[in-house]
Amino acid sequence: MRKIIIAGNWKMYKTSFEAVELVNELKRTLGDMSEVDVVVCPPFTALVEVKDVISESNIGLGAQNIYWEEFGAFTGEVSAPMLTAIGVQYVIIGHSERRQFFGETDATVNKKIKAALKHALIPIVCVGEVLAEREAGKTFAVIEKQLEGSLAGFTAEEIENVVLAYEPVWAIGTGKTATPVQAQEVHKFIRDWLTKKFDAAIANKVRIQYGGSVKPENTAELIGQPDIDGALVGGASLKSETFSQIVKNCLALK
Ligand code: 13P
């Protein structure tokens, strides 16, 4: 049985002061939650202060990006050991906004996953098609290419520690959610790909989140699908009421 994982991707929102306010509220509503894995991913500047608030709770901490080298002359970058040193446990890798605006490719995503795993950070690896690709009937081909490139060269043991996130780009921040049927069919495709590349036991263990306009009202129908194991939440993770409600709506599932 895969444990549901709900992660809030705060993107470039919340100063450290605002982040502490939000996470204090989340600690009140979700701090004891053990049935669902709950993770918050604030901007780098708020990680330390958020960690201070949640250190005695069940809420996990994630970053939104890393660089693959451990240290060096790479102005503006942050490494895996720098994150683990302050208690970060997860890192989002290959988000479509990073692919779109910051030139990330499957090759750089692959290096970042490698660096994360080396330092025992759990990577949340994002894949997803843009609208034109979906309309051209290329969704599965795009996802397969991203999986092949991003996950190239890893062993089964390594893949077990990866969380995947299917985020159709056309559903991010648009209010347009994939229907449960659309989402489930891609999640099933990803799980079948994992079976083909590794084996059924590994494919059964890997958690695959859905992301794209997840809100309290659509949580149950999405995460109720057999191959959807949680959500990567953007906008709705910025308010404690909506994020807490998304998590609570998972309790009756699976
Ligand atoms: P929204 O939930 O705002 O659509 O964002 C989804 C996302 O990109 C999470 O990583």
PDB file of N, CA and C in Angstrom, residues 121-201:
ATOM      1  N   LEU A 121      18.373  12.952  -0.171  1.00  0.00           N
ATOM      2  CA  LEU A 121      17.204  13.826  -0.335  1.00  0.00           C
ATOM      3  C   LEU A 121      16.217  13.067  -1.230  1.00  0.00           C
ATOM      4  N   ILE A 122      14.943  13.145  -0.912  1.00  0.00           N
ATOM      5  CA  ILE A 122      13.947  12.473  -1.755  1.00  0.00           C
ATOM      6  C   ILE A 122      13.563  13.415  -2.903  1.00  0.00           C
ATOM      7  N   PRO A 123      13.887  13.025  -4.137  1.00  0.00           N
ATOM      8  CA  PRO A 123      13.525  13.898  -5.254  1.00  0.00           C
ATOM      9  C   PRO A 123      12.046  13.743  -5.609  1.00  0.00           C
ATOM     10  N   ILE A 124      11.392  14.861  -5.862  1.00  0.00           N
ATOM     11  CA  ILE A 124      10.036  14.848  -6.426  1.00  0.00           C
ATOM     12  C   ILE A 124      10.214  15.286  -7.872  1.00  0.00           C
ATOM     13  N   VAL A 125      10.169  14.321  -8.763  1.00  0.00           N
ATOM     14  CA  VAL A 125      10.553  14.567 -10.153  1.00  0.00           C
ATOM     15  C   VAL A 125       9.312  14.825 -11.012  1.00  0.00           C
ATOM     16  N   CYS A 126       9.288  15.995 -11.668  1.00  0.00           N
ATOM     17  CA  CYS A 126       8.093  16.398 -12.406  1.00  0.00           C
ATOM     18  C   CYS A 126       8.197  16.086 -13.893  1.00  0.00           C
ATOM     19  N   VAL A 127       7.106  15.573 -14.428  1.00  0.00           N
ATOM     20  CA  VAL A 127       6.971  15.398 -15.877  1.00  0.00           C
ATOM     21  C   VAL A 127       5.593  15.909 -16.287  1.00  0.00           C
ATOM     22  N   GLY A 128       5.443  16.228 -17.570  1.00  0.00           N
ATOM     23  CA  GLY A 128       4.124  16.683 -18.025  1.00  0.00           C
ATOM     24  C   GLY A 128       4.197  17.281 -19.407  1.00  0.00           C
ATOM     25  N   GLU A 129       3.091  17.185 -20.120  1.00  0.00           N
ATOM     26  CA  GLU A 129       3.037  17.678 -21.500  1.00  0.00           C
ATOM     27  C   GLU A 129       2.411  19.066 -21.564  1.00  0.00           C
ATOM     28  N   VAL A 130       2.728  19.830 -22.604  1.00  0.00           N
ATOM     29  CA  VAL A 130       2.063  21.123 -22.818  1.00  0.00           C
ATOM     30  C   VAL A 130       0.804  20.868 -23.658  1.00  0.00           C
ATOM     31  N   LEU A 131      -0.043  21.894 -23.728  1.00  0.00           N
ATOM     32  CA  LEU A 131      -1.344  21.708 -24.376  1.00  0.00           C
ATOM     33  C   LEU A 131      -1.218  21.252 -25.831  1.00  0.00           C
ATOM     34  N   ALA A 132      -0.281  21.874 -26.576  1.00  0.00           N
ATOM     35  CA  ALA A 132      -0.142  21.530 -27.998  1.00  0.00           C
ATOM     36  C   ALA A 132       0.232  20.055 -28.155  1.00  0.00           C
ATOM     37  N   GLU A 133       1.040  19.557 -27.228  1.00  0.00           N
ATOM     38  CA  GLU A 133       1.435  18.138 -27.298  1.00  0.00           C
ATOM     39  C   GLU A 133       0.227  17.236 -27.022  1.00  0.00           C
ATOM     40  N   ARG A 134      -0.575  17.632 -26.035  1.00  0.00           N
ATOM     41  CA  ARG A 134      -1.775  16.825 -25.749  1.00  0.00           C
ATOM     42  C   ARG A 134      -2.705  16.838 -26.959  1.00  0.00           C
ATOM     43  N   GLU A 135      -2.907  18.039 -27.520  1.00  0.00           N
ATOM     44  CA  GLU A 135      -3.845  18.136 -28.641  1.00  0.00           C
ATOM     45  C   GLU A 135      -3.343  17.396 -29.874  1.00  0.00           C
ATOM     46  N   ALA A 136      -2.020  17.245 -29.968  1.00  0.00           N
ATOM     47  CA  ALA A 136      -1.465  16.511 -31.117  1.00  0.00           C
ATOM     48  C   ALA A 136      -1.394  15.005 -30.834  1.00  0.00           C
ATOM     49  N   GLY A 137      -1.941  14.586 -29.693  1.00  0.00           N
ATOM     50  CA  GLY A 137      -1.957  13.156 -29.362  1.00  0.00           C
ATOM     51  C   GLY A 137      -0.590  12.629 -28.958  1.00  0.00           C
ATOM     52  N   LYS A 138       0.285  13.544 -28.466  1.00  0.00           N
ATOM     53  CA  LYS A 138       1.663  13.117 -28.162  1.00  0.00           C
ATOM     54  C   LYS A 138       1.924  12.939 -26.666  1.00  0.00           C
ATOM     55  N   THR A 139       0.882  12.972 -25.847  1.00  0.00           N
ATOM     56  CA  THR A 139       1.102  12.960 -24.397  1.00  0.00           C
ATOM     57  C   THR A 139       2.003  11.802 -23.947  1.00  0.00           C
ATOM     58  N   PHE A 140       1.653  10.596 -24.329  1.00  0.00           N
ATOM     59  CA  PHE A 140       2.426   9.443 -23.843  1.00  0.00           C
ATOM     60  C   PHE A 140       3.873   9.487 -24.356  1.00  0.00           C
ATOM     61  N   ALA A 141       4.044   9.918 -25.603  1.00  0.00           N
ATOM     62  CA  ALA A 141       5.403   9.980 -26.167  1.00  0.00           C
ATOM     63  C   ALA A 141       6.249  11.002 -25.394  1.00  0.00           C
ATOM     64  N   VAL A 142       5.636  12.131 -25.048  1.00  0.00           N
ATOM     65  CA  VAL A 142       6.362  13.181 -24.311  1.00  0.00           C
ATOM     66  C   VAL A 142       6.737  12.679 -22.919  1.00  0.00           C
ATOM     67  N   ILE A 143       5.782  12.063 -22.247  1.00  0.00           N
ATOM     68  CA  ILE A 143       6.037  11.561 -20.887  1.00  0.00           C
ATOM     69  C   ILE A 143       7.128  10.490 -20.930  1.00  0.00           C
ATOM     70  N   GLU A 144       7.039   9.613 -21.902  1.00  0.00           N
ATOM     71  CA  GLU A 144       8.030   8.535 -21.995  1.00  0.00           C
ATOM     72  C   GLU A 144       9.434   9.098 -22.209  1.00  0.00           C
ATOM     73  N   LYS A 145       9.539  10.089 -23.065  1.00  0.00           N
ATOM     74  CA  LYS A 145      10.843  10.708 -23.335  1.00  0.00           C
ATOM     75  C   LYS A 145      11.387  11.367 -22.054  1.00  0.00           C
ATOM     76  N   GLN A 146      10.525  12.051 -21.330  1.00  0.00           N
ATOM     77  CA  GLN A 146      10.967  12.700 -20.088  1.00  0.00           C
ATOM     78  C   GLN A 146      11.408  11.658 -19.055  1.00  0.00           C
ATOM     79  N   LEU A 147      10.667  10.567 -18.970  1.00  0.00           N
ATOM     80  CA  LEU A 147      11.035   9.518 -18.007  1.00  0.00           C
ATOM     81  C   LEU A 147      12.366   8.874 -18.401  1.00  0.00           C
ATOM     82  N   GLU A 148      12.477   8.547 -19.685  1.00  0.00           N
ATOM     83  CA  GLU A 148      13.708   7.892 -20.168  1.00  0.00           C
ATOM     84  C   GLU A 148      14.928   8.756 -19.882  1.00  0.00           C
ATOM     85  N   GLY A 149      14.796  10.056 -20.167  1.00  0.00           N
ATOM     86  CA  GLY A 149      15.936  10.965 -19.994  1.00  0.00           C
ATOM     87  C   GLY A 149      16.213  11.263 -18.533  1.00  0.00           C
ATOM     88  N   SER A 150      15.158  11.555 -17.787  1.00  0.00           N
ATOM     89  CA  SER A 150      15.347  11.974 -16.390  1.00  0.00           C
ATOM     90  C   SER A 150      15.812  10.822 -15.511  1.00  0.00           C
ATOM     91  N   LEU A 151      15.300   9.630 -15.795  1.00  0.00           N
ATOM     92  CA  LEU A 151      15.576   8.504 -14.890  1.00  0.00           C
ATOM     93  C   LEU A 151      16.615   7.540 -15.452  1.00  0.00           C
ATOM     94  N   ALA A 152      17.367   7.990 -16.437  1.00  0.00           N
ATOM     95  CA  ALA A 152      18.377   7.120 -17.056  1.00  0.00           C
ATOM     96  C   ALA A 152      19.478   6.763 -16.057  1.00  0.00           C
ATOM     97  N   GLY A 153      19.832   5.490 -16.016  1.00  0.00           N
ATOM     98  CA  GLY A 153      21.018   5.074 -15.260  1.00  0.00           C
ATOM     99  C   GLY A 153      20.796   4.800 -13.788  1.00  0.00           C
ATOM    100  N   PHE A 154      19.565   4.855 -13.313  1.00  0.00           N
ATOM    101  CA  PHE A 154      19.343   4.573 -11.886  1.00  0.00           C
ATOM    102  C   PHE A 154      19.012   3.101 -11.657  1.00  0.00           C
ATOM    103  N   THR A 155      19.377   2.623 -10.475  1.00  0.00           N
ATOM    104  CA  THR A 155      19.059   1.248 -10.126  1.00  0.00           C
ATOM    105  C   THR A 155      17.640   1.203  -9.541  1.00  0.00           C
ATOM    106  N   ALA A 156      17.122  -0.014  -9.440  1.00  0.00           N
ATOM    107  CA  ALA A 156      15.787  -0.192  -8.856  1.00  0.00           C
ATOM    108  C   ALA A 156      15.748   0.356  -7.426  1.00  0.00           C
ATOM    109  N   GLU A 157      16.812   0.113  -6.674  1.00  0.00           N
ATOM    110  CA  GLU A 157      16.855   0.583  -5.273  1.00  0.00           C
ATOM    111  C   GLU A 157      16.789   2.110  -5.220  1.00  0.00           C
ATOM    112  N   GLU A 158      17.440   2.738  -6.181  1.00  0.00           N
ATOM    113  CA  GLU A 158      17.403   4.209  -6.205  1.00  0.00           C
ATOM    114  C   GLU A 158      16.002   4.713  -6.577  1.00  0.00           C
ATOM    115  N   ILE A 159      15.411   4.064  -7.553  1.00  0.00           N
ATOM    116  CA  ILE A 159      14.099   4.524  -8.035  1.00  0.00           C
ATOM    117  C   ILE A 159      13.029   4.409  -6.946  1.00  0.00           C
ATOM    118  N   GLU A 160      13.174   3.433  -6.092  1.00  0.00           N
ATOM    119  CA  GLU A 160      12.219   3.277  -4.977  1.00  0.00           C
ATOM    120  C   GLU A 160      12.127   4.539  -4.129  1.00  0.00           C
ATOM    121  N   ASN A 161      13.214   5.297  -4.079  1.00  0.00           N
ATOM    122  CA  ASN A 161      13.257   6.493  -3.236  1.00  0.00           C
ATOM    123  C   ASN A 161      12.839   7.770  -3.957  1.00  0.00           C
ATOM    124  N   VAL A 162      12.374   7.601  -5.178  1.00  0.00           N
ATOM    125  CA  VAL A 162      11.969   8.774  -5.955  1.00  0.00           C
ATOM    126  C   VAL A 162      10.445   8.910  -5.894  1.00  0.00           C
ATOM    127  N   VAL A 163       9.972  10.152  -5.787  1.00  0.00           N
ATOM    128  CA  VAL A 163       8.542  10.430  -5.951  1.00  0.00           C
ATOM    129  C   VAL A 163       8.399  11.075  -7.323  1.00  0.00           C
ATOM    130  N   LEU A 164       7.429  10.618  -8.097  1.00  0.00           N
ATOM    131  CA  LEU A 164       7.195  11.242  -9.403  1.00  0.00           C
ATOM    132  C   LEU A 164       5.966  12.135  -9.314  1.00  0.00           C
ATOM    133  N   ALA A 165       5.943  13.172 -10.115  1.00  0.00           N
ATOM    134  CA  ALA A 165       4.767  14.043 -10.151  1.00  0.00           C
ATOM    135  C   ALA A 165       4.376  14.268 -11.604  1.00  0.00           C
ATOM    136  N   TYR A 166       3.160  13.870 -11.939  1.00  0.00           N
ATOM    137  CA  TYR A 166       2.641  14.168 -13.276  1.00  0.00           C
ATOM    138  C   TYR A 166       1.903  15.494 -13.202  1.00  0.00           C
ATOM    139  N   GLU A 167       2.455  16.490 -13.903  1.00  0.00           N
ATOM    140  CA  GLU A 167       1.838  17.808 -13.920  1.00  0.00           C
ATOM    141  C   GLU A 167       1.620  18.250 -15.363  1.00  0.00           C
ATOM    142  N   PRO A 168       0.417  18.033 -15.881  1.00  0.00           N
ATOM    143  CA  PRO A 168       0.149  18.530 -17.235  1.00  0.00           C
ATOM    144  C   PRO A 168       0.296  20.048 -17.233  1.00  0.00           C
ATOM    145  N   VAL A 169       1.161  20.569 -18.088  1.00  0.00           N
ATOM    146  CA  VAL A 169       1.523  21.995 -18.013  1.00  0.00           C
ATOM    147  C   VAL A 169       0.290  22.882 -18.214  1.00  0.00           C
ATOM    148  N   TRP A 170      -0.640  22.422 -19.044  1.00  0.00           N
ATOM    149  CA  TRP A 170      -1.852  23.206 -19.331  1.00  0.00           C
ATOM    150  C   TRP A 170      -2.790  23.281 -18.123  1.00  0.00           C
ATOM    151  N   ALA A 171      -2.532  22.494 -17.112  1.00  0.00           N
ATOM    152  CA  ALA A 171      -3.401  22.505 -15.921  1.00  0.00           C
ATOM    153  C   ALA A 171      -2.782  23.286 -14.772  1.00  0.00           C
ATOM    154  N   ILE A 172      -1.545  23.774 -14.956  1.00  0.00           N
ATOM    155  CA  ILE A 172      -0.854  24.456 -13.858  1.00  0.00           C
ATOM    156  C   ILE A 172      -1.261  25.919 -13.802  1.00  0.00           C
ATOM    157  N   GLY A 173      -1.825  26.297 -12.682  1.00  0.00           N
ATOM    158  CA  GLY A 173      -2.172  27.703 -12.455  1.00  0.00           C
ATOM    159  C   GLY A 173      -3.275  28.229 -13.360  1.00  0.00           C
ATOM    160  N   THR A 174      -3.966  27.337 -14.053  1.00  0.00           N
ATOM    161  CA  THR A 174      -4.973  27.770 -15.025  1.00  0.00           C
ATOM    162  C   THR A 174      -6.388  27.547 -14.512  1.00  0.00           C
ATOM    163  N   GLY A 175      -6.506  26.782 -13.427  1.00  0.00           N
ATOM    164  CA  GLY A 175      -7.833  26.431 -12.948  1.00  0.00           C
ATOM    165  C   GLY A 175      -8.415  25.266 -13.741  1.00  0.00           C
ATOM    166  N   LYS A 176      -7.691  24.861 -14.798  1.00  0.00           N
ATOM    167  CA  LYS A 176      -8.138  23.745 -15.644  1.00  0.00           C
ATOM    168  C   LYS A 176      -7.491  22.460 -15.124  1.00  0.00           C
ATOM    169  N   THR A 177      -8.245  21.623 -14.462  1.00  0.00           N
ATOM    170  CA  THR A 177      -7.661  20.385 -13.945  1.00  0.00           C
ATOM    171  C   THR A 177      -7.829  19.284 -14.985  1.00  0.00           C
ATOM    172  N   ALA A 178      -6.872  18.375 -15.033  1.00  0.00           N
ATOM    173  CA  ALA A 178      -7.096  17.178 -15.842  1.00  0.00           C
ATOM    174  C   ALA A 178      -8.272  16.442 -15.209  1.00  0.00           C
ATOM    175  N   THR A 179      -9.089  15.810 -16.018  1.00  0.00           N
ATOM    176  CA  THR A 179     -10.169  15.008 -15.429  1.00  0.00           C
ATOM    177  C   THR A 179      -9.517  13.812 -14.739  1.00  0.00           C
ATOM    178  N   PRO A 180     -10.214  13.217 -13.775  1.00  0.00           N
ATOM    179  CA  PRO A 180      -9.641  12.030 -13.119  1.00  0.00           C
ATOM    180  C   PRO A 180      -9.271  10.951 -14.133  1.00  0.00           C
ATOM    181  N   VAL A 181     -10.061  10.818 -15.185  1.00  0.00           N
ATOM    182  CA  VAL A 181      -9.773   9.794 -16.206  1.00  0.00           C
ATOM    183  C   VAL A 181      -8.492  10.145 -16.969  1.00  0.00           C
ATOM    184  N   GLN A 182      -8.363  11.414 -17.349  1.00  0.00           N
ATOM    185  CA  GLN A 182      -7.140  11.850 -18.058  1.00  0.00           C
ATOM    186  C   GLN A 182      -5.906  11.650 -17.182  1.00  0.00           C
ATOM    187  N   ALA A 183      -6.022  12.038 -15.914  1.00  0.00           N
ATOM    188  CA  ALA A 183      -4.872  11.916 -15.015  1.00  0.00           C
ATOM    189  C   ALA A 183      -4.529  10.450 -14.777  1.00  0.00           C
ATOM    190  N   GLN A 184      -5.559   9.651 -14.474  1.00  0.00           N
ATOM    191  CA  GLN A 184      -5.317   8.232 -14.187  1.00  0.00           C
ATOM    192  C   GLN A 184      -4.647   7.533 -15.367  1.00  0.00           C
ATOM    193  N   GLU A 185      -5.035   7.901 -16.584  1.00  0.00           N
ATOM    194  CA  GLU A 185      -4.467   7.167 -17.725  1.00  0.00           C
ATOM    195  C   GLU A 185      -2.964   7.472 -17.877  1.00  0.00           C
ATOM    196  N   VAL A 186      -2.560   8.681 -17.547  1.00  0.00           N
ATOM    197  CA  VAL A 186      -1.126   8.985 -17.623  1.00  0.00           C
ATOM    198  C   VAL A 186      -0.391   8.341 -16.431  1.00  0.00           C
ATOM    199  N   HIS A 187      -0.998   8.376 -15.257  1.00  0.00           N
ATOM    200  CA  HIS A 187      -0.363   7.739 -14.096  1.00  0.00           C
ATOM    201  C   HIS A 187      -0.162   6.246 -14.341  1.00  0.00           C
ATOM    202  N   LYS A 188      -1.164   5.622 -14.954  1.00  0.00           N
ATOM    203  CA  LYS A 188      -1.070   4.194 -15.261  1.00  0.00           C
ATOM    204  C   LYS A 188       0.041   3.966 -16.290  1.00  0.00           C
ATOM    205  N   PHE A 189       0.142   4.885 -17.247  1.00  0.00           N
ATOM    206  CA  PHE A 189       1.193   4.792 -18.257  1.00  0.00           C
ATOM    207  C   PHE A 189       2.572   4.856 -17.582  1.00  0.00           C
ATOM    208  N   ILE A 190       2.705   5.773 -16.615  1.00  0.00           N
ATOM    209  CA  ILE A 190       3.994   5.916 -15.903  1.00  0.00           C
ATOM    210  C   ILE A 190       4.291   4.653 -15.107  1.00  0.00           C
ATOM    211  N   ARG A 191       3.265   4.115 -14.443  1.00  0.00           N
ATOM    212  CA  ARG A 191       3.502   2.906 -13.642  1.00  0.00           C
ATOM    213  C   ARG A 191       3.870   1.722 -14.552  1.00  0.00           C
ATOM    214  N   ASP A 192       3.217   1.635 -15.689  1.00  0.00           N
ATOM    215  CA  ASP A 192       3.555   0.557 -16.633  1.00  0.00           C
ATOM    216  C   ASP A 192       4.988   0.722 -17.143  1.00  0.00           C
ATOM    217  N   TRP A 193       5.389   1.960 -17.350  1.00  0.00           N
ATOM    218  CA  TRP A 193       6.766   2.228 -17.804  1.00  0.00           C
ATOM    219  C   TRP A 193       7.755   1.752 -16.722  1.00  0.00           C
ATOM    220  N   LEU A 194       7.426   2.019 -15.460  1.00  0.00           N
ATOM    221  CA  LEU A 194       8.304   1.586 -14.356  1.00  0.00           C
ATOM    222  C   LEU A 194       8.383   0.055 -14.304  1.00  0.00           C
ATOM    223  N   THR A 195       7.270  -0.603 -14.566  1.00  0.00           N
ATOM    224  CA  THR A 195       7.264  -2.072 -14.584  1.00  0.00           C
ATOM    225  C   THR A 195       8.181  -2.585 -15.684  1.00  0.00           C
ATOM    226  N   LYS A 196       8.075  -1.952 -16.838  1.00  0.00           N
ATOM    227  CA  LYS A 196       8.868  -2.360 -17.997  1.00  0.00           C
ATOM    228  C   LYS A 196      10.364  -2.136 -17.723  1.00  0.00           C
ATOM    229  N   LYS A 197      10.694  -0.995 -17.140  1.00  0.00           N
ATOM    230  CA  LYS A 197      12.109  -0.637 -16.924  1.00  0.00           C
ATOM    231  C   LYS A 197      12.720  -1.352 -15.730  1.00  0.00           C
ATOM    232  N   PHE A 198      11.925  -1.547 -14.694  1.00  0.00           N
ATOM    233  CA  PHE A 198      12.428  -2.158 -13.465  1.00  0.00           C
ATOM    234  C   PHE A 198      11.647  -3.454 -13.258  1.00  0.00           C
ATOM    235  N   ASP A 199      10.700  -3.454 -12.340  1.00  0.00           N
ATOM    236  CA  ASP A 199       9.802  -4.601 -12.251  1.00  0.00           C
ATOM    237  C   ASP A 199       8.521  -4.179 -11.536  1.00  0.00           C
ATOM    238  N   ALA A 200       7.583  -5.112 -11.460  1.00  0.00           N
ATOM    239  CA  ALA A 200       6.255  -4.764 -10.925  1.00  0.00           C
ATOM    240  C   ALA A 200       6.338  -4.354  -9.453  1.00  0.00           C
ATOM    241  N   ALA A 201       7.255  -4.987  -8.715  1.00  0.00           N
ATOM    242  CA  ALA A 201       7.360  -4.675  -7.286  1.00  0.00           C
ATOM    243  C   ALA A 201       7.795  -3.219  -7.094  1.00  0.00           C
TER     244      ALA A 201
END
